[in-house]
Coordinates of C-alpha atoms and ligand atoms in Angstrom, one line a residue:
M1 CA -94.9 -65.6 -104.9
L2 CA -93.8 -64.1 -101.3
N3 CA -90.4 -62.4 -101.3
A4 CA -87.8 -64.4 -98.8
P5 CA -84.8 -62.6 -98.4
A6 CA -82.0 -64.6 -101.1
Q7 CA -79.0 -64.1 -98.0
F8 CA -80.0 -64.8 -94.6
P9 CA -78.1 -63.3 -92.1
A10 CA -77.7 -60.8 -93.7
P11 CA -74.0 -60.1 -94.9
A12 CA -73.4 -57.1 -92.4
S13 CA -75.7 -58.7 -89.7
Q14 CA -75.0 -59.3 -86.4
Q15 CA -75.8 -62.7 -86.6
R16 CA -73.3 -63.8 -90.1
V17 CA -70.2 -65.0 -88.0
S18 CA -67.2 -66.2 -90.2
A19 CA -67.8 -68.7 -93.3
A20 CA -67.2 -71.5 -90.5
A21 CA -68.6 -70.5 -87.4
G22 CA -72.5 -71.1 -87.0
R23 CA -75.2 -69.0 -85.1
K24 CA -74.7 -66.2 -83.3
K25 CA -76.2 -64.9 -80.1
V26 CA -77.0 -60.9 -79.4
Q27 CA -77.1 -59.5 -76.0
L28 CA -81.0 -59.4 -75.1
K29 CA -82.2 -56.4 -72.9
P30 CA -82.8 -57.6 -69.0
G31 CA -86.0 -59.7 -68.9
R32 CA -85.9 -61.1 -72.5
S33 CA -85.0 -64.4 -72.0
L34 CA -87.1 -67.1 -73.1
M35 CA -88.6 -68.2 -69.9
D36 CA -89.7 -64.2 -69.8
W37 CA -91.6 -64.8 -73.5
I38 CA -93.3 -68.3 -72.0
R39 CA -94.3 -65.9 -69.1
L40 CA -95.9 -63.4 -70.9
T41 CA -96.9 -65.6 -73.8
K42 CA -99.0 -67.6 -70.6
S43 CA -100.8 -63.9 -68.9
G44 CA -103.0 -63.8 -70.5
K45 CA -102.0 -60.5 -72.8
D46 CA -103.8 -60.5 -76.2
M47 CA -100.7 -61.2 -78.8
T48 CA -102.1 -60.5 -82.2
G49 CA -104.4 -57.9 -81.8
L50 CA -107.3 -60.3 -82.8
R51 CA -109.2 -60.9 -79.5
G52 CA -108.5 -64.5 -80.1
R53 CA -109.3 -64.9 -83.9
Y54 CA -108.3 -66.3 -86.5
I55 CA -107.8 -64.9 -89.7
E56 CA -107.0 -66.0 -93.4
V57 CA -104.8 -64.5 -94.8
T58 CA -103.3 -63.4 -98.6
E59 CA -100.0 -62.0 -99.4
E60 CA -101.1 -58.8 -99.9
E61 CA -102.5 -58.3 -96.7
L62 CA -99.0 -59.7 -95.1
A63 CA -96.4 -57.9 -97.1
K64 CA -98.5 -54.7 -95.3
H65 CA -97.4 -55.5 -91.6
N66 CA -93.5 -55.1 -92.2
K67 CA -92.4 -52.8 -89.5
K68 CA -91.0 -53.4 -86.3
T69 CA -94.3 -52.0 -84.5
D70 CA -96.2 -53.9 -87.0
C71 CA -94.9 -57.6 -88.1
W72 CA -96.3 -60.4 -88.9
M73 CA -94.2 -63.3 -90.8
C74 CA -95.2 -66.7 -92.3
I75 CA -93.6 -69.5 -91.2
R76 CA -95.0 -73.1 -92.8
G77 CA -97.3 -72.1 -93.9
M78 CA -98.9 -69.8 -90.5
V79 CA -99.4 -66.4 -90.3
Y80 CA -97.8 -65.2 -86.9
N81 CA -97.5 -61.7 -85.5
V82 CA -93.9 -61.5 -84.6
T83 CA -93.9 -58.2 -83.3
P84 CA -94.0 -59.0 -79.5
Y85 CA -91.6 -61.3 -79.7
L86 CA -88.9 -59.3 -81.6
E87 CA -87.2 -58.3 -78.1
Y88 CA -86.9 -61.6 -77.3
H89 CA -85.0 -63.3 -80.6
P90 CA -81.6 -64.6 -79.7
G91 CA -80.4 -63.8 -83.0
G92 CA -81.8 -59.8 -82.6
E93 CA -84.3 -57.5 -83.4
E94 CA -82.7 -57.2 -87.2
E95 CA -82.4 -60.8 -88.2
L96 CA -86.2 -61.6 -87.7
M97 CA -86.8 -58.5 -89.4
R98 CA -85.7 -59.7 -92.5
G99 CA -88.4 -62.0 -92.7
A100 CA -90.7 -59.1 -91.7
G101 CA -94.1 -59.5 -94.3
A102 CA -92.8 -62.3 -95.7
D103 CA -92.5 -66.1 -95.7
G104 CA -89.9 -66.9 -93.8
T105 CA -89.4 -70.3 -93.2
E106 CA -86.3 -71.1 -95.5
L107 CA -84.6 -68.3 -93.4
F108 CA -86.3 -70.2 -90.3
D109 CA -84.7 -73.3 -91.0
Q110 CA -81.5 -72.6 -92.1
I111 CA -81.0 -71.2 -88.8
H112 CA -82.9 -72.7 -86.0
S113 CA -84.8 -75.7 -87.8
W114 CA -84.8 -77.7 -84.6
V115 CA -86.5 -74.3 -82.7
N116 CA -90.4 -75.2 -82.6
S117 CA -92.2 -72.2 -84.0
E118 CA -95.9 -73.7 -83.6
S119 CA -95.4 -74.3 -79.7
M120 CA -92.7 -70.5 -79.3
L121 CA -95.3 -68.4 -81.0
K122 CA -98.6 -70.3 -80.9
E123 CA -99.6 -67.4 -78.6
C124 CA -98.6 -65.1 -81.7
L125 CA -100.8 -66.9 -84.4
V126 CA -102.8 -64.4 -86.3
G127 CA -103.9 -67.4 -88.4
R128 CA -103.0 -68.6 -92.3
M129 CA -102.3 -67.7 -95.8
T130 CA -105.0 -68.2 -98.0
S131 CA -102.6 -69.9 -99.8
K132 CA -98.5 -71.5 -99.7
P133 CA -96.3 -69.6 -101.7
T134 CA -93.7 -71.9 -104.4
S135 CA -90.8 -71.7 -102.8
V136 CA -87.4 -73.1 -105.3
A137 CA -85.0 -76.0 -103.3
K138 CA -81.9 -74.1 -102.3
V139 CA -79.5 -77.2 -101.4
S140 CA -78.7 -78.1 -105.1
E141 CA -80.1 -81.1 -106.8
K142 CA -76.5 -81.5 -108.9
K143 CA -75.0 -82.9 -106.1
S144 CA -77.0 -85.0 -104.4
G145 CA -77.7 -86.5 -107.3
L146 CA -81.5 -86.3 -106.6
K147 CA -84.6 -84.6 -108.4
V148 CA -86.3 -82.4 -105.9
P149 CA -89.4 -81.3 -107.0
K150 CA -90.4 -78.1 -105.9
Q151 CA -92.7 -76.9 -103.2
T152 CA -96.5 -77.6 -103.9
L153 CA -99.4 -75.1 -103.1
L154 CA -101.1 -75.6 -99.1
N155 CA -104.9 -75.2 -98.9
G156 CA -107.2 -75.3 -96.5
T157 CA -108.8 -74.0 -93.5
S158 CA -108.1 -75.6 -90.1
I159 CA -105.9 -74.0 -87.3
P160 CA -103.8 -75.0 -87.2
D161 CA -101.7 -78.6 -85.6
G162 CA -100.4 -81.0 -87.7
F163 CA -99.5 -78.5 -90.8
E164 CA -97.5 -80.8 -92.6
K165 CA -93.8 -79.7 -93.4
Q166 CA -92.5 -78.5 -96.5
S167 CA -90.6 -82.0 -97.6
K168 CA -89.5 -82.5 -100.9
Y169 CA -90.6 -86.2 -101.5
I170 CA -88.3 -88.9 -103.8
S171 CA -88.0 -92.2 -103.4
L172 CA -85.5 -94.9 -103.2
K173 CA -86.2 -98.5 -103.8
H174 CA -87.1 -100.5 -101.3
E175 CA -88.7 -104.3 -100.7
W176 CA -89.3 -106.5 -98.5
F177 CA -88.8 -110.3 -97.4
Q178 CA -89.7 -112.8 -95.0
T179 CA -89.4 -116.5 -93.2
E180 CA -91.2 -117.6 -90.7
D181 CA -89.9 -115.7 -88.2
T182 CA -87.9 -113.1 -89.3
I183 CA -89.3 -110.2 -91.9
T184 CA -86.5 -108.2 -93.9
V185 CA -86.6 -104.7 -94.7
V186 CA -84.0 -103.7 -97.8
I187 CA -83.5 -100.5 -98.8
Y188 CA -80.8 -100.0 -101.8
T189 CA -79.3 -96.4 -102.0
K190 CA -77.4 -95.9 -104.9
Q191 CA -74.3 -95.1 -102.5
K192 CA -71.3 -97.3 -102.4
D193 CA -69.7 -95.7 -98.8
I194 CA -73.1 -95.9 -97.0
N195 CA -72.3 -97.4 -93.6
S196 CA -74.3 -98.6 -90.5
D197 CA -73.7 -93.9 -89.5
S198 CA -76.7 -93.1 -91.8
V199 CA -79.5 -95.1 -90.4
I200 CA -81.5 -94.3 -87.9
V201 CA -84.6 -96.8 -87.2
D202 CA -87.0 -96.6 -84.8
L203 CA -89.4 -99.7 -84.1
K204 CA -92.0 -99.0 -81.7
G205 CA -95.4 -100.3 -81.1
G206 CA -96.1 -101.4 -84.0
V207 CA -94.5 -98.5 -85.5
L208 CA -91.3 -99.0 -87.8
R209 CA -89.4 -96.0 -88.9
A210 CA -86.2 -95.8 -90.7
E211 CA -84.0 -92.7 -91.9
V212 CA -81.1 -93.0 -94.6
R213 CA -79.3 -90.2 -94.3
Q214 CA -77.5 -89.4 -97.2
Q215 CA -75.7 -85.7 -98.0
E216 CA -78.1 -83.3 -97.5
Y217 CA -80.9 -85.7 -97.4
S218 CA -82.9 -88.2 -95.5
Y219 CA -84.8 -91.5 -97.2
I220 CA -88.0 -91.6 -94.7
L221 CA -89.4 -95.4 -94.5
H222 CA -92.5 -95.0 -92.1
L223 CA -95.0 -98.1 -91.5
E224 CA -97.5 -99.0 -89.4
L225 CA -96.5 -102.9 -89.3
S226 CA -99.3 -105.5 -90.7
H227 CA -98.8 -107.5 -87.8
E228 CA -96.8 -107.4 -84.1
V229 CA -92.9 -107.8 -83.9
Q230 CA -90.3 -108.0 -81.5
E231 CA -89.0 -104.8 -80.1
V232 CA -85.9 -105.4 -81.0
V233 CA -83.9 -104.7 -84.8
S234 CA -81.0 -105.3 -86.4
V235 CA -79.2 -103.4 -88.8
R236 CA -77.1 -104.5 -91.9
C237 CA -74.6 -102.6 -94.7
A238 CA -73.6 -103.9 -97.6
S239 CA -71.6 -100.4 -98.3
K240 CA -70.4 -102.2 -102.1
V241 CA -73.6 -102.3 -103.2
G242 CA -75.3 -99.3 -100.9
K243 CA -77.9 -102.1 -99.7
I244 CA -79.0 -101.5 -96.2
E245 CA -81.2 -104.6 -94.1
L246 CA -83.0 -104.3 -91.5
N247 CA -83.9 -107.1 -89.7
L248 CA -86.9 -107.9 -87.1
K249 CA -88.0 -110.3 -85.4
K250 CA -92.0 -111.4 -85.5
L251 CA -93.7 -112.6 -82.2
T252 CA -96.2 -115.1 -84.4
S253 CA -94.7 -117.2 -87.3
T254 CA -97.7 -116.3 -89.4
I255 CA -97.4 -115.7 -92.7
W256 CA -97.8 -111.6 -93.7
N257 CA -99.6 -110.4 -96.7
D258 CA -98.3 -107.5 -96.6
L259 CA -95.5 -105.5 -94.7
G260 CA -98.4 -102.2 -93.3
Q261 CA -99.8 -99.0 -94.1
P262 CA -97.8 -95.9 -94.8
R263 CA -97.2 -93.5 -91.9
E264 CA -96.3 -89.8 -93.1
H265 CA -93.5 -89.6 -94.9
H266 CA -93.5 -92.8 -96.3
N267 CA -90.9 -93.4 -98.8
S268 CA -89.9 -90.0 -99.0
C269 CA -87.1 -87.3 -99.2
K270 CA -87.0 -84.6 -97.2
V271 CA -83.8 -82.3 -97.0
N272 CA -81.3 -82.0 -93.5
T273 CA -82.6 -78.7 -92.9
D274 CA -85.8 -78.8 -93.4
G275 CA -87.0 -79.7 -89.2
G276 CA -89.2 -82.8 -88.2
L277 CA -86.5 -84.1 -86.2
F278 CA -87.6 -87.3 -84.5
Y279 CA -87.3 -87.8 -81.3
R280 CA -87.6 -90.5 -78.8
K281 CA -87.2 -91.7 -75.4
C282 CA -84.6 -92.6 -73.7
N283 CA -84.0 -93.5 -70.2
L284 CA -81.5 -92.3 -68.0
L285 CA -78.8 -95.2 -66.6
S286 CA -76.4 -93.3 -65.0
K287 CA -75.0 -89.5 -63.4
M288 CA -71.8 -88.9 -61.9
D289 CA -70.3 -85.1 -60.9
I290 CA -67.4 -84.3 -62.9
S291 CA -66.8 -80.7 -61.6
H292 CA -68.8 -78.6 -59.1
D293 CA -71.0 -77.8 -61.8
S294 CA -71.2 -80.0 -64.6
R295 CA -72.3 -83.9 -65.0
L296 CA -72.0 -86.7 -67.1
L297 CA -75.2 -88.6 -68.0
C298 CA -75.7 -91.6 -69.7
F299 CA -78.9 -92.5 -71.1
Q300 CA -80.3 -95.3 -72.9
L301 CA -81.9 -95.5 -76.1
P302 CA -85.0 -98.0 -76.4
P303 CA -84.2 -101.9 -77.9
G304 CA -86.3 -100.5 -80.6
C305 CA -83.8 -98.1 -81.8
H306 CA -80.7 -98.3 -83.4
L307 CA -78.7 -95.2 -83.6
T308 CA -75.0 -93.7 -83.8
I309 CA -73.8 -89.9 -83.0
P310 CA -71.0 -89.6 -85.9
V311 CA -68.0 -87.7 -84.2
G312 CA -68.8 -83.8 -84.1
Q313 CA -72.4 -84.0 -84.1
H314 CA -74.7 -82.9 -81.5
I315 CA -77.9 -84.1 -80.9
Y316 CA -81.2 -82.2 -78.8
L317 CA -82.9 -82.7 -76.2
K318 CA -86.0 -81.3 -76.1
S319 CA -88.9 -81.0 -72.7
S320 CA -92.2 -78.6 -72.2
I321 CA -91.7 -75.9 -70.0
Q322 CA -95.2 -74.8 -69.7
D323 CA -96.2 -76.4 -72.5
V324 CA -93.9 -74.5 -74.5
E325 CA -91.2 -76.7 -76.7
V326 CA -88.1 -75.6 -75.4
V327 CA -85.2 -77.8 -77.8
R328 CA -81.3 -77.3 -76.9
P329 CA -77.6 -79.1 -78.0
Y330 CA -75.6 -81.3 -76.8
T331 CA -72.7 -83.1 -78.2
P332 CA -72.8 -86.8 -76.6
V333 CA -69.2 -87.4 -76.1
L334 CA -67.3 -91.4 -74.4
P335 CA -67.9 -92.2 -71.3
S336 CA -63.7 -91.6 -70.6
L337 CA -61.1 -90.6 -72.5
Y338 CA -58.6 -92.2 -70.7
P339 CA -58.4 -95.1 -69.9
E340 CA -59.8 -95.7 -73.4
P341 CA -64.0 -97.2 -72.8
K342 CA -64.1 -100.6 -72.6
D343 CA -66.1 -102.0 -75.8
D344 CA -69.6 -102.4 -73.9
D345 CA -69.1 -98.8 -71.1
H346 CA -69.9 -97.2 -75.0
T347 CA -72.5 -99.2 -77.1
C348 CA -74.3 -97.6 -79.2
T349 CA -77.1 -98.4 -77.3
N350 CA -76.0 -95.6 -74.6
I351 CA -75.3 -92.0 -75.0
Y352 CA -73.5 -89.8 -73.0
L353 CA -74.0 -86.6 -72.4
M354 CA -71.2 -83.9 -70.1
I355 CA -74.1 -81.0 -69.3
K356 CA -73.2 -77.9 -67.0
I357 CA -75.9 -76.9 -65.0
Y358 CA -76.5 -72.9 -65.3
P359 CA -78.7 -72.1 -61.8
D360 CA -80.7 -69.8 -64.1
G361 CA -80.6 -72.1 -67.2
L362 CA -84.3 -73.5 -69.1
Q363 CA -83.7 -76.7 -69.5
T364 CA -80.1 -77.9 -67.6
P365 CA -81.9 -77.2 -64.3
L366 CA -84.9 -79.3 -65.2
I367 CA -81.8 -82.4 -66.6
D368 CA -79.9 -82.2 -63.5
K369 CA -83.1 -83.2 -61.8
L370 CA -83.6 -86.2 -63.8
Q371 CA -83.4 -89.3 -62.0
I372 CA -82.5 -93.1 -62.8
G373 CA -84.8 -94.5 -65.0
D374 CA -86.4 -91.3 -66.2
C375 CA -87.2 -90.0 -69.7
V376 CA -85.8 -87.5 -71.7
S377 CA -86.7 -86.7 -75.8
M378 CA -84.1 -87.0 -77.8
S379 CA -83.4 -86.5 -81.5
G380 CA -80.9 -87.8 -84.1
P381 CA -77.7 -86.4 -84.8
Q382 CA -77.2 -83.4 -87.0
G383 CA -74.6 -81.3 -87.6
N384 CA -72.0 -79.8 -89.8
F385 CA -69.0 -82.0 -89.1
K386 CA -67.7 -84.3 -92.1
Y387 CA -65.5 -87.1 -91.4
S388 CA -63.8 -86.4 -95.1
Q389 CA -62.4 -82.9 -93.7
L390 CA -60.1 -85.2 -91.9
K391 CA -59.0 -86.7 -94.6
G392 CA -54.9 -86.2 -95.5
I393 CA -54.8 -84.3 -92.3
S394 CA -52.2 -85.1 -90.2
E395 CA -52.2 -82.5 -87.0
L396 CA -55.3 -81.0 -85.1
I397 CA -55.2 -77.3 -82.9
L398 CA -58.5 -78.1 -80.8
L399 CA -59.9 -74.9 -79.4
A400 CA -62.2 -75.9 -76.8
A401 CA -63.9 -72.9 -74.4
G402 CA -65.5 -75.0 -71.0
T403 CA -68.1 -77.3 -72.5
G404 CA -66.8 -76.3 -76.5
F405 CA -64.4 -79.7 -75.1
T406 CA -67.5 -81.6 -76.1
P407 CA -67.4 -82.6 -79.6
M408 CA -63.2 -82.3 -79.1
I409 CA -63.8 -85.3 -77.0
K410 CA -64.8 -88.0 -79.6
L411 CA -62.8 -86.5 -82.3
I412 CA -59.2 -86.6 -80.1
S413 CA -60.4 -90.0 -79.8
F414 CA -60.9 -91.0 -83.0
T415 CA -57.7 -89.5 -84.4
L416 CA -55.0 -90.4 -81.9
K417 CA -56.7 -94.2 -82.9
M418 CA -55.0 -93.6 -86.9
S419 CA -51.3 -93.5 -87.0
S420 CA -52.1 -90.8 -89.7
F421 CA -52.2 -88.4 -87.3
R422 CA -49.0 -86.7 -85.7
R423 CA -50.3 -84.5 -83.6
V424 CA -53.5 -83.5 -82.1
R425 CA -52.5 -79.8 -79.6
L426 CA -55.5 -79.2 -77.4
M427 CA -56.1 -75.7 -76.7
F428 CA -58.6 -75.7 -73.8
F429 CA -59.8 -71.9 -72.4
N430 CA -61.5 -72.4 -69.0
K431 CA -62.5 -69.8 -65.8
E432 CA -61.0 -71.0 -63.3
E433 CA -59.4 -74.6 -62.1
K434 CA -62.0 -75.7 -61.3
D435 CA -63.5 -75.4 -64.1
I436 CA -61.6 -78.3 -66.2
L437 CA -63.4 -80.8 -67.2
W438 CA -61.7 -84.4 -67.3
R439 CA -58.4 -82.7 -66.7
D440 CA -57.2 -85.7 -65.0
Q441 CA -58.0 -87.7 -67.7
L442 CA -56.7 -84.8 -70.9
D443 CA -53.2 -85.0 -68.1
Q444 CA -52.8 -88.8 -68.4
L445 CA -53.7 -89.1 -72.2
S446 CA -51.5 -86.2 -72.8
S447 CA -48.6 -88.5 -70.7
K448 CA -49.1 -91.6 -72.3
D449 CA -49.4 -90.5 -76.0
K450 CA -46.8 -88.7 -76.7
R451 CA -48.3 -87.2 -80.0
F452 CA -51.2 -85.0 -77.8
E453 CA -51.3 -82.0 -76.3
V454 CA -52.9 -79.9 -73.8
E455 CA -52.7 -76.4 -72.4
Y456 CA -54.4 -75.1 -70.0
I457 CA -55.7 -71.4 -70.1
L458 CA -57.7 -69.5 -67.4
S459 CA -59.0 -66.3 -67.4
Q460 CA -60.2 -65.9 -63.5
P461 CA -57.4 -68.5 -62.2
H462 CA -56.0 -67.9 -58.8
P463 CA -53.1 -65.6 -58.4
E464 CA -50.8 -69.2 -58.1
W465 CA -51.8 -70.2 -61.2
A466 CA -49.1 -71.0 -63.2
G467 CA -50.2 -71.5 -66.1
K468 CA -51.6 -69.4 -69.2
R469 CA -54.3 -66.1 -68.3
G470 CA -56.5 -64.6 -70.5
R471 CA -59.1 -65.5 -73.2
I472 CA -58.2 -66.1 -76.8
E473 CA -55.9 -63.9 -78.2
M474 CA -53.4 -63.4 -81.2
S475 CA -50.2 -64.0 -79.8
L476 CA -51.5 -67.0 -77.5
C477 CA -52.5 -68.6 -81.3
S478 CA -49.2 -67.9 -82.6
E479 CA -47.2 -69.4 -80.5
F480 CA -49.7 -72.4 -80.1
L481 CA -48.2 -73.5 -83.9
T482 CA -45.9 -75.7 -85.2
V483 CA -43.9 -74.3 -88.4
R484 CA -46.6 -75.6 -90.7
T485 CA -44.7 -77.4 -93.5
E486 CA -46.5 -79.5 -97.1
E487 CA -46.3 -82.7 -96.1
L488 CA -48.1 -81.5 -91.8
K489 CA -51.7 -81.0 -93.2
T490 CA -53.5 -79.1 -90.1
L491 CA -57.1 -78.8 -89.5
V492 CA -58.0 -76.4 -86.5
C493 CA -61.3 -76.8 -84.7
V494 CA -63.0 -74.7 -82.5
C495 CA -65.3 -75.0 -80.4
G496 CA -67.1 -72.1 -77.1
P497 CA -69.4 -69.6 -76.6
T498 CA -70.0 -67.1 -79.8
S499 CA -67.4 -64.6 -79.5
F500 CA -64.7 -67.2 -78.9
T501 CA -65.6 -69.3 -81.7
E502 CA -65.1 -65.8 -83.8
Q503 CA -61.9 -64.3 -82.4
A504 CA -60.4 -68.0 -83.1
V505 CA -61.6 -68.6 -86.1
G506 CA -60.7 -64.8 -87.0
F507 CA -57.0 -65.1 -86.3
F508 CA -56.3 -68.3 -87.1
K509 CA -57.3 -66.6 -90.9
Q510 CA -55.1 -63.9 -90.1
L511 CA -51.8 -66.6 -89.7
G512 CA -52.6 -68.0 -92.9
F513 CA -55.1 -70.1 -92.6
S514 CA -58.5 -71.0 -95.2
S515 CA -61.9 -71.4 -94.2
E516 CA -61.4 -75.3 -95.6
E517 CA -58.8 -75.3 -92.9
I518 CA -60.5 -74.4 -89.6
H519 CA -63.8 -76.3 -88.6
A520 CA -66.5 -74.0 -86.5
F521 CA -68.2 -76.4 -84.5
S522 CA -72.1 -74.9 -84.4
G523 CA -74.6 -76.5 -82.0
Ligands
NAD1 P1 -67.5 -70.0 -69.7 O1 -68.9 -69.4 -70.0 O2 -67.3 -70.9 -68.4 O3 -66.5 -69.7 -70.5 C1 -65.4 -70.5 -71.4 C2 -63.7 -69.5 -71.5 O4 -64.5 -69.3 -72.5 C3 -63.5 -68.7 -70.7 O5 -63.1 -68.2 -69.5 C4 -63.4 -67.9 -71.5 O6 -62.0 -67.8 -72.0 C5 -63.7 -67.7 -72.8 N1 -65.1 -66.9 -73.3 C6 -66.0 -67.3 -72.6 N2 -66.6 -65.8 -73.1 C7 -66.3 -65.6 -73.8 C8 -66.2 -64.2 -75.2 N3 -67.1 -63.6 -74.7 N4 -64.8 -64.0 -75.9 C9 -64.4 -64.6 -75.8 N5 -63.8 -66.0 -75.4 C10 -64.8 -66.5 -74.1 O7 -67.8 -71.3 -70.6 P2 -69.4 -72.0 -71.0 O8 -70.5 -71.8 -70.5 O9 -68.9 -73.5 -70.9 O10 -69.7 -72.0 -72.3 C11 -69.2 -73.0 -73.6 C12 -70.0 -71.9 -74.4 O11 -69.3 -73.1 -75.7 C13 -71.7 -72.2 -74.9 O12 -72.1 -71.3 -75.2 C14 -72.3 -73.2 -76.0 O13 -73.4 -73.4 -76.2 C15 -71.3 -73.8 -76.3 N6 -70.6 -74.7 -77.2 C16 -71.4 -75.4 -78.3 C17 -71.1 -76.6 -78.7 C18 -71.4 -76.7 -80.4 O14 -71.4 -76.2 -80.7 N7 -71.4 -77.7 -81.3 C19 -70.8 -77.5 -77.8 C20 -71.0 -77.2 -76.7 C21 -70.9 -76.4 -76.2

């Protein structure tokens, strides 16, 4: 069996932020951006030293290539020579070396399951493993109540497309019923608090895919339907009995003998961190400038899609740049914070993204060029924030830097709707006044709802700026704190550049907050 390091990132690594924080990026040398990597891979250079040959690799052979100058790594059964990529790895060389000469799949999935390694490292492909090592699932079986079988051995010789994802299969019970005009698919989750936020459905081209998200697992139902249906779906959840109903409309009134043929991963569960995100095409409905460099874009989900984005979760947008798949996270927002959006402004079919355009960025200039009606590929929601973190909380302290404001938007709106929240305070860090997103709305909200307070802190203000200046520091954090009492339970939420998040988490820990009382958003 190949040795995968037990902990990744390493305890002392640059990539390991505090327990509450997420991925960390390191400063790369000039000329080592993702765009530079794409250029290098397209230059025709032999990236493997094998002149385009693919070989079969044994564990013993893989283990020999464990030095920076000769580093191979196995991801999902494929072996890559990652030496040329080391300097381009956003998490730093040391992190990548943790998987040197070994199976890095689990490490990879823990940190960036959403990155398509096959696309990113295509030119570094050495070949495939002769066998796939058995890997014990890390996720607690006890917690979820689901029994997870160990991964199985994979054999075969073809290279590399369609390499099957290592999901952990288990089935939930489902059945179907029909009337002359309708089909109803019922999934029994045995989970009492299930709601429609937990269900993602895509019905397109006669293929029905439903994903029921439970704590660490997603149950997948994936079928090519036996007859044609209209491309609309409605979802009903009977929370008390943990039952989900998917209602479809037949295109013609015929009686079906069977529901359809199974597609990939049908009737199975996959661990949520195992990657394999499902993307659907969404149309750009509108776009609006909200500052000199940021836009509010509204995307429409396709008619056969049912998907909601819970508070604090993000989605991924996928683009293809010179044939390399580039995926970036964005946190959906509301169409406005104040006045409150009308119901038809933010139906479940519209997803609003607040995006800052970085002129030298890889994906945002492409997004900026989108015209109304153009499509993007959008994943379902991901993220480590849970509603349960708000249970019993009466005060929120929010620290946002730049576009780190985006997860705060739904959080502010959601919590102010509840009378149990006595105070919601936002510290909003920006460079200049012109960078403050939705300042008017924030000011209006604070004058309308006295429970909401906002403070702007600028790191590069004009001399006449009368507000607070500087970057995050201890004195600012302690100044912002109210006297802590037994009955005022506080949750601190932080989002911004990694270094900002690290520092904020550190300061609040020094101020006596426990890890459970601090949430650091990571995208
Ligand atoms: P920015 O560069 O305009 O900086 C905004 C403010 O952040 C600065 O004024 C400063 O106060 C602070 N800051 C910046 N760099 C810092 C550092 N090294 N140390 C301490 N403070 C620092 O910000 P931006 O360009 O809008 O970037 C926002 C960041 O937030 C991005 O890194 C983005 O990835 C992250 N973000 C994360 C999520 C998420 O995890 N869910 C969501 C949205 C944005």
